XYZ file of C-alpha atoms in Angstrom:
710
model
C -2.646 -28.782 18.068
C -0.364 -31.196 16.327
C -0.771 -31.640 12.579
C -2.632 -34.795 11.450
C -0.030 -37.067 9.728
C -2.624 -38.234 7.189
C -4.067 -36.119 4.431
C -6.065 -38.497 2.218
C -8.252 -37.301 -0.628
C -12.001 -37.796 -0.703
C -11.755 -40.684 -3.072
C -9.736 -42.582 -0.452
C -12.463 -42.354 2.080
C -12.527 -46.094 2.768
C -8.778 -45.974 3.726
C -9.434 -43.158 6.123
C -11.366 -45.316 8.594
C -10.168 -44.689 12.154
C -9.681 -48.416 12.781
C -7.112 -48.438 9.953
C -5.192 -45.319 10.887
C -5.363 -44.568 14.616
C -2.420 -46.797 15.655
C -0.251 -45.251 12.895
C -1.393 -41.626 13.633
C -0.265 -42.063 17.335
C 2.999 -43.557 16.299
C 3.774 -40.933 13.698
C 2.986 -38.091 16.093
C 5.354 -39.675 18.640
C 8.011 -39.831 15.935
C 7.526 -36.147 15.184
C 7.910 -35.233 18.866
C 11.051 -37.388 19.332
C 12.636 -35.921 16.188
C 12.159 -32.413 17.588
C 13.725 -33.304 20.900
C 16.737 -35.111 19.346
C 17.423 -32.236 16.839
C 17.823 -29.968 19.820
C 19.995 -32.471 21.742
C 22.265 -33.298 18.839
C 22.633 -29.600 17.904
C 23.582 -28.724 21.491
C 26.028 -31.628 21.652
C 27.608 -30.658 18.372
C 28.118 -27.041 19.614
C 29.674 -28.387 22.772
C 32.189 -30.695 20.863
C 33.094 -27.901 18.442
C 33.984 -25.655 21.400
C 36.514 -28.101 22.711
C 40.181 -27.447 21.989
C 41.352 -29.437 18.933
C 44.182 -31.003 20.839
C 46.793 -33.290 19.303
C 47.159 -36.845 18.047
C 44.346 -39.276 18.987
C 42.296 -36.622 20.807
C 42.185 -34.393 17.703
C 41.179 -37.421 15.565
C 38.503 -38.524 18.033
C 37.120 -34.882 18.114
C 36.984 -34.650 14.381
C 35.263 -38.046 14.177
C 32.644 -37.051 16.711
C 32.006 -33.762 14.891
C 31.533 -35.682 11.693
C 29.191 -38.230 13.299
C 27.007 -35.566 14.952
C 26.899 -33.479 11.828
C 25.708 -36.359 9.798
C 23.119 -37.338 12.411
C 21.864 -33.750 12.639
C 21.619 -33.480 8.806
C 19.370 -36.558 8.694
C 17.172 -35.355 11.559
C 16.750 -31.952 9.880
C 16.118 -33.322 6.493
C 12.893 -35.243 7.402
C 9.993 -34.939 9.551
C 7.436 -37.710 10.074
C 8.231 -38.761 6.485
C 11.394 -40.397 7.897
C 9.051 -43.341 8.329
C 8.701 -45.564 5.230
C 5.951 -47.859 6.507
C 5.346 -50.732 8.861
C 5.306 -54.421 8.852
C 3.006 -56.589 11.068
C 4.496 -59.684 12.720
C 2.585 -62.884 13.215
C 2.174 -61.845 16.932
C 0.246 -58.812 15.681
C 3.060 -56.374 16.663
C 3.602 -53.450 14.253
C 7.216 -52.653 13.466
C 7.846 -49.283 11.782
C 10.652 -48.938 9.317
C 12.636 -45.682 8.835
C 15.360 -44.061 6.871
C 17.234 -44.043 10.203
C 16.791 -45.670 13.569
C 14.917 -43.716 16.183
C 14.226 -44.399 19.868
C 12.039 -42.424 22.290
C 13.493 -41.074 25.588
C 12.031 -44.069 27.455
C 13.872 -46.467 25.053
C 10.970 -47.399 22.976
C 12.109 -48.282 19.499
C 10.068 -46.055 17.235
C 11.840 -46.761 14.002
C 14.115 -49.509 12.720
C 16.742 -48.384 10.283
C 16.012 -49.849 6.888
C 19.514 -51.171 6.542
C 19.396 -53.451 9.668
C 18.736 -57.151 9.364
C 15.602 -56.684 11.351
C 14.163 -54.534 8.637
C 14.887 -57.031 5.877
C 11.424 -58.706 5.847
C 9.840 -55.348 5.003
C 11.534 -55.355 1.699
C 12.215 -59.141 1.031
C 9.102 -60.835 2.276
C 6.747 -62.457 -0.316
C 3.664 -64.700 -0.063
C 5.935 -67.678 -0.838
C 8.295 -66.596 1.957
C 6.602 -64.172 4.426
C 9.565 -64.214 6.821
C 7.516 -63.971 9.889
C 5.244 -61.099 8.948
C 1.636 -61.208 7.850
C 1.427 -57.862 6.055
C 3.198 -54.625 5.325
C 2.081 -51.117 4.800
C 3.870 -48.513 2.465
C 3.232 -44.836 2.756
C 3.191 -42.177 0.037
C 4.209 -38.828 1.502
C 3.420 -35.461 0.065
C 4.284 -32.204 1.801
C 5.215 -34.033 4.993
C 1.882 -35.857 5.307
C 0.690 -39.266 4.118
C -1.393 -38.794 1.009
C -1.865 -42.483 0.369
C -0.875 -45.924 1.687
C -1.080 -49.509 0.631
C -1.241 -52.698 2.561
C 0.113 -55.945 1.085
C -1.159 -59.211 2.560
C 1.564 -61.919 2.835
C -0.430 -64.614 4.596
C -4.013 -65.873 4.117
C -5.160 -64.556 7.459
C -4.127 -61.036 6.465
C -6.928 -61.060 3.831
C -9.548 -59.905 6.249
C -11.534 -57.682 3.999
C -9.643 -54.578 4.984
C -10.320 -51.680 2.765
C -6.682 -50.816 2.600
C -5.448 -54.062 1.063
C -4.242 -53.357 -2.496
C -1.421 -55.826 -3.188
C 1.536 -54.328 -5.130
C -0.308 -51.123 -6.040
C 2.100 -48.998 -4.022
C 4.954 -49.922 -6.259
C 2.958 -49.838 -9.531
C 1.435 -46.535 -8.617
C 4.888 -45.032 -7.951
C 6.049 -45.978 -11.442
C 3.594 -43.658 -13.132
C 4.520 -40.476 -11.129
C 6.013 -37.654 -13.141
C 9.812 -37.116 -13.328
C 11.908 -34.230 -12.131
C 15.501 -33.184 -12.627
C 16.424 -35.480 -9.674
C 15.984 -39.211 -9.260
C 12.857 -39.759 -7.316
C 12.802 -41.471 -3.941
C 11.960 -45.099 -4.268
C 13.169 -46.533 -1.013
C 9.686 -47.387 0.288
C 9.046 -49.442 -2.814
C 12.207 -51.457 -3.151
C 11.283 -54.962 -4.424
C 12.343 -58.305 -3.049
C 14.661 -59.199 -5.860
C 16.317 -55.721 -5.657
C 16.608 -55.965 -1.913
C 18.571 -59.242 -2.058
C 21.197 -57.557 -4.153
C 21.332 -54.444 -1.972
C 22.134 -56.528 1.132
C 24.877 -58.715 -0.471
C 28.355 -58.537 1.218
C 31.016 -56.277 -0.251
C 33.982 -58.601 -0.899
C 34.718 -59.355 -4.630
C 32.917 -57.949 -7.670
C 29.097 -58.029 -7.717
C 27.625 -57.377 -11.165
C 24.083 -55.962 -11.244
C 23.043 -57.003 -14.779
C 19.698 -55.927 -16.277
C 18.028 -54.290 -19.214
C 16.568 -50.760 -19.375
C 14.334 -49.836 -16.413
C 15.088 -52.738 -14.283
C 16.273 -50.577 -11.391
C 20.030 -51.203 -11.719
C 20.991 -47.671 -10.669
C 18.467 -47.631 -7.784
C 19.903 -50.902 -6.499
C 23.514 -49.670 -6.826
C 22.783 -46.456 -4.806
C 20.907 -48.202 -2.154
C 23.505 -50.911 -1.917
C 26.110 -48.313 -1.449
C 24.248 -46.831 1.542
C 23.627 -50.246 2.988
C 27.230 -51.306 2.724
C 28.390 -48.061 4.506
C 26.045 -48.931 7.420
C 26.598 -52.692 7.474
C 30.381 -52.642 6.979
C 31.719 -49.567 8.846
C 35.364 -50.543 7.935
C 34.639 -49.065 4.462
C 34.606 -45.566 6.010
C 36.782 -46.082 9.049
C 39.935 -47.736 7.655
C 39.465 -48.932 4.132
C 39.244 -45.524 2.386
C 35.647 -44.952 1.826
C 33.494 -45.364 -1.261
C 33.556 -43.984 -4.774
C 30.667 -43.840 -7.183
C 31.641 -43.590 -10.915
C 28.908 -42.486 -13.325
C 28.901 -42.079 -17.104
C 28.583 -38.258 -17.341
C 28.168 -35.119 -15.241
C 24.375 -35.012 -15.965
C 23.909 -38.491 -14.495
C 25.741 -37.380 -11.298
C 23.537 -34.371 -10.894
C 20.474 -36.655 -11.440
C 21.414 -39.014 -8.639
C 23.394 -36.823 -6.309
C 20.460 -36.444 -3.806
C 19.794 -40.057 -3.380
C 22.545 -41.030 -1.017
C 22.099 -38.072 1.264
C 18.400 -38.928 1.462
C 19.454 -42.334 2.663
C 21.548 -40.855 5.382
C 24.995 -41.110 3.621
C 26.993 -38.159 2.474
C 30.498 -39.521 2.511
C 30.372 -41.172 -0.943
C 32.461 -39.355 -3.519
C 30.775 -39.084 -6.959
C 32.775 -38.638 -10.224
C 33.086 -39.554 -13.845
C 36.208 -41.078 -15.484
C 37.060 -37.657 -16.679
C 37.241 -36.318 -13.200
C 39.976 -38.752 -12.241
C 42.641 -36.783 -14.046
C 43.104 -32.995 -14.245
C 43.197 -33.031 -18.107
C 39.827 -34.742 -18.235
C 37.860 -31.491 -18.006
C 39.088 -30.302 -21.433
C 39.356 -33.591 -23.142
C 37.224 -34.038 -26.236
C 35.797 -37.188 -27.735
C 38.298 -39.068 -29.997
C 37.178 -38.612 -33.444
C 39.160 -41.462 -35.072
C 37.885 -44.796 -33.887
C 41.071 -46.544 -34.971
C 43.014 -44.358 -32.597
C 40.523 -44.907 -29.770
C 40.665 -48.606 -30.261
C 44.457 -48.732 -30.430
C 44.938 -46.581 -27.234
C 42.375 -48.725 -25.430
C 44.343 -51.814 -26.322
C 47.592 -50.461 -24.641
C 48.496 -51.365 -21.105
C 48.880 -47.917 -19.620
C 50.858 -49.027 -16.619
C 53.433 -50.896 -18.722
C 53.724 -47.980 -21.149
C 54.275 -45.370 -18.446
C 56.612 -47.582 -16.507
C 58.920 -47.913 -19.574
C 58.445 -44.104 -20.117
C 59.505 -43.331 -16.526
C 62.602 -45.634 -16.671
C 63.692 -43.876 -19.832
C 64.207 -40.760 -17.677
C 66.055 -42.658 -14.821
C 69.499 -43.224 -16.355
C 72.526 -43.030 -14.092
C 75.642 -41.287 -15.370
C 78.195 -43.741 -16.791
C 81.205 -41.882 -15.565
C 82.779 -41.180 -12.200
C 82.488 -37.697 -10.713
C 84.829 -35.672 -8.446
C 83.417 -32.832 -6.338
C 85.834 -30.355 -4.810
C 84.305 -29.407 -1.452
C 85.658 -27.035 1.205
C 86.604 -30.083 3.391
C 87.826 -32.839 0.941
C 87.535 -34.075 -2.582
C 84.391 -36.203 -2.783
C 83.871 -39.021 -5.297
C 81.056 -40.850 -6.956
C 81.942 -43.855 -9.093
C 79.818 -45.004 -12.035
C 79.062 -48.074 -9.966
C 77.819 -45.927 -7.090
C 75.649 -43.951 -9.384
C 74.082 -47.100 -10.707
C 73.690 -48.655 -7.269
C 71.946 -45.618 -5.845
C 69.646 -45.334 -8.876
C 68.757 -49.094 -8.718
C 67.905 -48.779 -5.004
C 64.957 -46.527 -5.659
C 61.656 -47.845 -4.225
C 59.943 -49.489 -7.142
C 56.551 -48.661 -5.683
C 57.279 -44.936 -5.571
C 56.323 -42.493 -8.308
C 59.247 -41.165 -10.432
C 59.222 -37.661 -8.911
C 59.009 -38.908 -5.323
C 61.642 -41.651 -5.862
C 63.825 -38.928 -7.341
C 64.036 -37.129 -4.056
C 64.916 -40.368 -2.318
C 67.648 -41.048 -4.734
C 68.989 -37.507 -4.412
C 69.050 -37.785 -0.504
C 70.936 -41.144 -0.855
C 73.520 -39.489 -3.062
C 73.931 -36.590 -0.577
C 74.289 -39.038 2.272
C 76.857 -41.070 0.376
C 78.938 -37.962 -0.364
C 78.492 -36.415 3.159
C 79.757 -39.568 4.769
C 83.060 -38.965 3.076
C 83.644 -35.780 5.171
C 85.487 -36.947 8.258
C 85.359 -33.810 10.359
C 83.489 -33.830 13.754
C 83.290 -30.060 13.681
C 81.227 -29.998 10.506
C 77.631 -31.091 10.943
C 76.237 -33.369 8.168
C 73.413 -30.835 7.309
C 75.988 -28.276 6.531
C 77.714 -30.667 4.059
C 74.391 -31.610 2.450
C 73.368 -27.985 2.171
C 76.695 -27.153 0.405
C 76.245 -30.108 -1.983
C 72.692 -29.018 -2.889
C 74.190 -25.686 -4.100
C 76.930 -27.382 -6.231
C 76.080 -26.643 -9.839
C 77.979 -29.607 -11.320
C 76.427 -32.204 -8.993
C 72.898 -30.832 -9.268
C 73.131 -30.389 -13.023
C 74.385 -33.927 -13.542
C 71.563 -35.310 -11.434
C 68.835 -33.223 -13.044
C 69.829 -34.584 -16.384
C 70.067 -38.152 -15.108
C 66.728 -38.059 -13.240
C 64.652 -34.979 -14.192
C 61.579 -33.753 -12.480
C 58.736 -34.548 -14.861
C 55.179 -33.500 -15.625
C 52.815 -36.439 -16.223
C 51.099 -34.678 -19.084
C 54.460 -33.847 -20.828
C 55.453 -37.536 -20.682
C 52.242 -38.700 -22.354
C 52.474 -35.773 -24.887
C 55.920 -37.077 -25.800
C 54.410 -40.414 -26.795
C 52.297 -38.642 -29.502
C 55.180 -36.395 -30.583
C 58.086 -38.741 -30.734
C 57.882 -41.967 -32.730
C 61.107 -43.132 -31.287
C 59.967 -42.638 -27.692
C 56.608 -44.403 -28.329
C 58.507 -47.360 -29.968
C 60.672 -47.578 -26.804
C 57.676 -47.500 -24.456
C 55.353 -49.618 -26.519
C 57.518 -52.091 -28.477
C 54.605 -54.247 -29.697
C 53.187 -51.448 -31.831
C 53.859 -51.699 -35.526
C 55.394 -48.752 -37.439
C 51.922 -48.087 -39.035
C 50.237 -47.991 -35.595
C 53.023 -45.712 -34.130
C 52.467 -43.336 -37.155
C 48.672 -43.387 -36.589
C 49.122 -42.269 -32.938
C 51.336 -39.248 -33.727
C 49.604 -35.908 -33.806
C 50.620 -32.360 -34.424
C 49.214 -31.082 -31.131
C 50.255 -33.756 -28.588
C 48.522 -32.076 -25.704
C 45.200 -31.726 -27.448
C 43.699 -34.322 -25.106
C 40.906 -36.704 -26.022
C 38.951 -39.163 -23.886
C 41.133 -41.922 -25.323
C 44.130 -40.264 -23.605
C 42.624 -40.431 -20.083
C 43.807 -43.899 -19.011
C 47.371 -43.113 -20.074
C 47.296 -39.720 -18.290
C 45.945 -41.438 -15.214
C 48.736 -43.997 -15.281
C 51.185 -41.111 -15.821
C 49.960 -39.284 -12.673
C 50.461 -42.481 -10.650
C 53.805 -43.481 -12.126
C 55.370 -40.083 -12.661
C 53.757 -38.233 -9.662
C 52.819 -34.578 -9.046
C 55.710 -32.184 -9.632
C 53.871 -29.394 -7.807
C 53.704 -31.483 -4.631
C 57.420 -32.210 -4.955
C 58.183 -28.450 -5.379
C 56.011 -27.691 -2.415
C 57.870 -30.132 -0.273
C 61.166 -28.626 -1.442
C 59.939 -25.285 -0.340
C 58.957 -26.749 2.996
C 62.307 -28.312 3.437
C 64.077 -25.025 2.466
C 62.269 -23.185 5.262
C 63.148 -25.992 7.699
C 66.855 -25.989 6.501
C 67.025 -22.271 6.913
C 65.611 -22.458 10.399
C 68.045 -25.287 11.157
C 71.007 -23.180 10.085
C 69.880 -20.282 12.164
C 69.350 -22.567 15.121
C 72.882 -23.988 14.633
C 74.361 -20.437 14.739
C 72.451 -19.757 17.914
C 73.653 -22.991 19.450
C 77.278 -22.266 18.452
C 77.022 -18.769 20.043
C 75.549 -20.098 23.227
C 78.219 -22.788 23.547
C 81.006 -20.219 22.760
C 79.666 -17.859 25.484
C 79.077 -20.631 28.016
C 81.471 -20.039 31.002
C 79.715 -22.427 33.341
C 81.768 -25.145 35.027
C 79.624 -27.971 33.556
C 79.440 -26.476 30.109
C 75.764 -27.392 29.964
C 75.243 -25.567 26.689
C 77.367 -28.142 24.795
C 74.424 -30.538 25.251
C 72.491 -28.483 22.659
C 74.795 -29.656 19.899
C 73.431 -33.184 20.102
C 69.761 -32.290 20.262
C 67.637 -33.883 17.579
C 66.978 -31.255 14.862
C 63.356 -32.243 14.641
C 62.858 -31.299 18.341
C 64.786 -28.029 17.853
C 62.479 -27.099 15.001
C 59.167 -27.715 16.624
C 57.003 -24.631 15.745
C 58.919 -23.831 12.512
C 56.388 -21.949 10.270
C 56.878 -24.074 7.167
C 54.399 -23.992 4.271
C 51.744 -26.644 4.547
C 51.873 -29.641 2.315
C 49.472 -29.739 -0.656
C 46.164 -31.387 -0.048
C 46.047 -34.863 -1.522
C 43.876 -35.756 -4.539
C 40.629 -37.061 -2.959
C 39.942 -39.125 -6.056
C 43.314 -40.850 -6.071
C 42.214 -43.423 -3.568
C 42.623 -45.964 -2.241
C 38.932 -46.632 -1.709
C 37.393 -49.612 0.052
C 34.652 -50.028 -2.469
C 33.792 -48.555 -5.894
C 30.384 -48.594 -7.552
C 30.501 -48.259 -11.347
C 27.378 -47.518 -13.363
C 27.026 -48.067 -17.169
C 30.107 -50.398 -16.808
C 29.512 -52.112 -20.112
C 31.098 -49.205 -21.908
C 34.477 -49.322 -20.103
C 37.620 -50.355 -22.017
C 40.376 -52.456 -20.368
C 42.424 -49.333 -19.956
C 39.539 -47.507 -18.224
C 39.010 -50.440 -15.847
C 42.618 -50.200 -14.857
C 42.067 -46.581 -13.713
C 39.446 -47.930 -11.259
C 41.288 -51.055 -10.127
C 44.298 -48.913 -9.300
C 42.075 -47.008 -6.823
C 40.703 -50.195 -5.126
C 43.411 -52.565 -3.905
C 40.730 -54.731 -2.243
C 39.080 -55.115 -5.650
C 35.636 -54.687 -4.069
C 33.150 -53.393 -6.707
C 29.464 -53.061 -7.379
C 29.247 -53.138 -11.245
C 26.145 -52.024 -12.935
C 25.476 -52.604 -16.605
C 23.653 -54.159 -19.479
C 25.538 -56.036 -22.183
C 22.881 -55.124 -24.734
C 23.441 -51.418 -24.063
C 27.159 -51.585 -24.936
C 27.562 -49.141 -27.876
C 30.588 -51.011 -29.212
C 29.319 -54.573 -28.556
C 29.823 -56.891 -25.587
C 30.160 -60.484 -26.711
C 31.766 -61.935 -23.663
C 30.157 -62.973 -20.339
C 30.665 -60.577 -17.416
C 32.882 -63.223 -15.789
C 35.189 -63.439 -18.741
C 35.148 -59.740 -19.345
C 36.157 -58.884 -15.716
C 38.475 -61.753 -15.390
C 40.510 -60.449 -18.240
C 41.219 -57.209 -16.391
C 42.043 -58.932 -13.113
C 38.744 -59.205 -11.168
C 38.410 -62.895 -10.190
C 35.687 -63.215 -7.486
C 32.834 -62.219 -9.762
C 29.194 -62.788 -8.878
C 26.377 -61.840 -11.317
C 22.894 -60.864 -10.141
C 20.231 -60.546 -12.835
C 17.287 -58.191 -12.950
C 14.652 -59.039 -15.543
C 11.599 -56.863 -14.948
C 11.392 -53.470 -16.596
C 9.719 -51.168 -14.063
C 10.242 -47.990 -16.016
C 9.384 -48.531 -19.632
C 5.771 -49.252 -20.559
C 4.954 -52.368 -22.521
C 3.782 -50.218 -25.524
C 7.258 -48.726 -25.898
C 9.141 -52.092 -25.348
C 7.101 -53.705 -28.140
C 8.632 -51.119 -30.518
C 12.207 -50.921 -28.887
C 12.858 -54.660 -28.436
C 12.963 -55.543 -32.140
C 15.496 -52.691 -32.671
C 18.114 -54.169 -30.423
C 17.323 -57.833 -31.142
C 17.969 -57.289 -34.833
C 21.526 -56.381 -33.992
C 22.119 -58.415 -30.836
C 19.903 -61.507 -31.009
C 20.814 -62.668 -27.567
C 20.115 -59.330 -25.873
C 18.489 -59.612 -22.424
C 15.349 -57.623 -23.149
C 13.382 -57.245 -19.905
C 9.681 -57.684 -19.461
C 7.658 -54.576 -18.721
C 5.717 -54.558 -15.531
C 2.944 -52.199 -16.698
C 1.119 -50.635 -19.586
C 0.756 -46.905 -19.967
C -2.224 -46.974 -22.196
C -0.429 -44.510 -24.567
C 0.691 -46.072 -27.868
C 4.000 -44.988 -29.443
C 3.404 -42.118 -31.901
C 5.176 -41.376 -35.198
C 5.443 -38.211 -37.193
C 7.648 -35.764 -39.039
C 10.626 -33.822 -37.689
C 8.777 -30.634 -38.520
C 6.133 -31.537 -35.935
C 8.619 -31.038 -33.064
C 7.793 -27.407 -32.001
C 4.037 -27.940 -31.990
C 4.418 -31.291 -30.249
C 6.510 -29.815 -27.454
C 4.171 -26.823 -27.009
C 1.158 -29.078 -26.721
C 2.870 -31.433 -24.215
C 4.057 -28.552 -22.005
C 0.585 -26.968 -21.999
C -1.202 -30.219 -21.173
C 1.436 -31.471 -18.609
C 2.252 -28.816 -15.934
C 4.663 -31.192 -14.342
C 7.264 -33.657 -15.654
C 10.458 -33.660 -17.730
C 10.713 -34.279 -21.590
C 13.786 -35.170 -23.527
C 14.508 -34.619 -27.194
C 17.222 -37.014 -28.499
C 18.780 -36.533 -31.833
C 18.376 -32.783 -32.291
C 21.797 -31.253 -31.186
C 20.790 -27.743 -32.277
C 17.851 -27.648 -29.991
C 18.667 -25.791 -26.645
C 17.789 -27.394 -23.416
C 15.272 -25.773 -21.013
C 14.427 -26.736 -17.444
C 11.589 -28.965 -18.610
C 12.810 -30.108 -22.037
C 16.335 -31.467 -22.351
C 18.191 -31.935 -25.613
C 20.596 -34.910 -25.303
C 22.333 -37.470 -27.380
C 21.737 -41.154 -26.820
C 25.003 -41.435 -24.967
C 24.329 -38.506 -22.567
C 20.789 -39.705 -21.876
C 22.019 -43.024 -20.497
C 20.999 -43.656 -16.901
C 18.279 -41.001 -17.007
C 14.455 -41.216 -17.347
C 11.812 -38.849 -18.593
C 8.036 -38.583 -18.910
C 8.244 -37.902 -22.650
C 10.998 -38.932 -25.089
C 11.042 -37.608 -28.596
C 13.447 -39.252 -31.074
C 14.350 -37.053 -33.973
C 15.521 -38.964 -37.171
C 16.772 -41.950 -35.264
C 18.126 -43.414 -38.493
C 20.863 -40.952 -38.210
C 22.153 -42.533 -35.044
C 24.259 -44.911 -37.131
C 24.404 -48.439 -38.466
C 25.367 -51.798 -36.934
C 25.475 -52.422 -33.180
C 26.255 -48.845 -32.259
C 23.307 -47.376 -34.032
C 20.900 -50.064 -32.798
C 22.058 -49.674 -29.200
C 21.721 -45.888 -29.442
C 18.171 -46.189 -30.673
C 17.275 -48.821 -28.082
C 18.746 -46.758 -25.273
C 16.989 -43.598 -26.408
C 13.548 -45.266 -26.728
C 13.734 -46.825 -23.281
C 14.429 -43.559 -21.421
C 10.644 -42.849 -21.165
C 8.346 -43.693 -18.319
C 5.128 -42.772 -20.217
C 5.225 -41.622 -23.722
C 7.459 -42.151 -26.802
C 7.251 -40.202 -30.091
C 9.447 -41.002 -33.083
C 9.862 -38.211 -35.708
C 11.453 -39.046 -39.065
């Protein structure tokens, strides 16, 4: 016998009336049956496609795309049961339309679920009593263990208020706010609000700023917007490069990494700014704020362009090369012409190979001997010590990190690359260990990787070419031997000499090229959370990865640790984002009113125009104050009385974290939320704007209870 989709507690007896549930029960059971059938069908289809030969060209691409599509579909089908259904809306005709995390149709074509991202589903999230959008009511489910443990109906027209026991306007959302937190962001799709849904469904072009104070759902909106864009604008995945989500720290990424897969999207790449460069993993926080500010003020692209050009200096003298066939010449003008002809868009190391090949071609053309194949001349030139030595000195293969390190080691080099710096500023940036990276170095390192290029990929390509050249030489010997021994009247073997070398070498077992950096871009759209903290130099790291300049930008000017006095439009316009739209969220769904009454004065004292949101609810628990020595007993009592939920202690760096009690700083707590937050000696967070913001951010992480220990 199939399981009953509903499992309501005794105190919800009125909601369990058959007249309220029978239609939903039948529909949910049909969803479960269809899911089981489709899982088997998609699994069989995936196995069939995987058994096909990979093929070549378009057929290989088509096969891979089909495998990816079927794998994604199967993942969604296996992840959910009946709880794939979020709820239903009732049209003015009386028809029930069920909304799901994905679309679903029965074998006979009956539409069982409408994907939440389609325009047809928009009224479920966006309808209000002022604008019911063609529906009279909506029902939201709460799922527990694969069964509906509660549900709420919201009336949107007067005729929907018909005395039904299930009507409880807005309580679905308010009830969800008080549920305990876990180590992962909770699922809130079913309770997305109308103001949030409007932002989620906005088109991708340009930069959309989601601005709002603590607890307004900025991150929720950004994640759901990412999933919606990938569905509504397939070009983002098919041709534009996909989507990147940039978070403030690794803990934040771990907190939100399950949200997008739960929405049916697993192609979005998640990272922090540190992840964008190899050196980021070991970079420490810059201890000198003067150095951090000075590096943030530099234009990394301009500095590294000047640095690269300093290593691209053609010899100023002519050169004679004695070859087995003739004396070959390179004048100083030819050196300069070849160097200046390098592709300005190419990285230093990649352009180096292009310039080298141009030089070889220029020299090989001077050998006027039909019996000598050009590749033989070029191979000989590559082994000439004088030519290669001169070129290596004129255009060396560089490591991006070594170039940046030289800036902090050589005042003369830094002055050449950043001529606007004063002598005092240049002296301030010098350090005894130039490769002791800090977070302030990351934008310059990132610019160096783009402008200088990866020397390892160049070396790998050299090894590939060496294998190919060796095979080419062997093939040439074979061809010569075949021609020499050809005694046929037509001398057909002589035709081999003109065969294209690329055709001859099909099947050469050359080493594979290195895998490209998946975070290098370009991306079709980038989502940036806690964006108020980014410097101009850090913004350039992201803009370089999104040529379309299509961004979802999430932040709160009042939570900027170093101040944010501009408007979003002015701030983003300064770093090159022109088409900027700002959407404001003003309701605090997370932080109880009792906490905001204490937190708001803290930030307003330092930032009088801070956009402090209004709390949507009260917890009934006042803010408590005590002594730092109370912490152990306080945590023991809370853990004993709360078998579920997560607590966070902020301001006690020596306290080790446990699965249920995290120990964080204000900066690392950003973007997270907890049932209990304990601030330890918050006066130590600092003075001025930074200290006030840190205290404000720390206080507003709680969904239930705040304790301040001095």
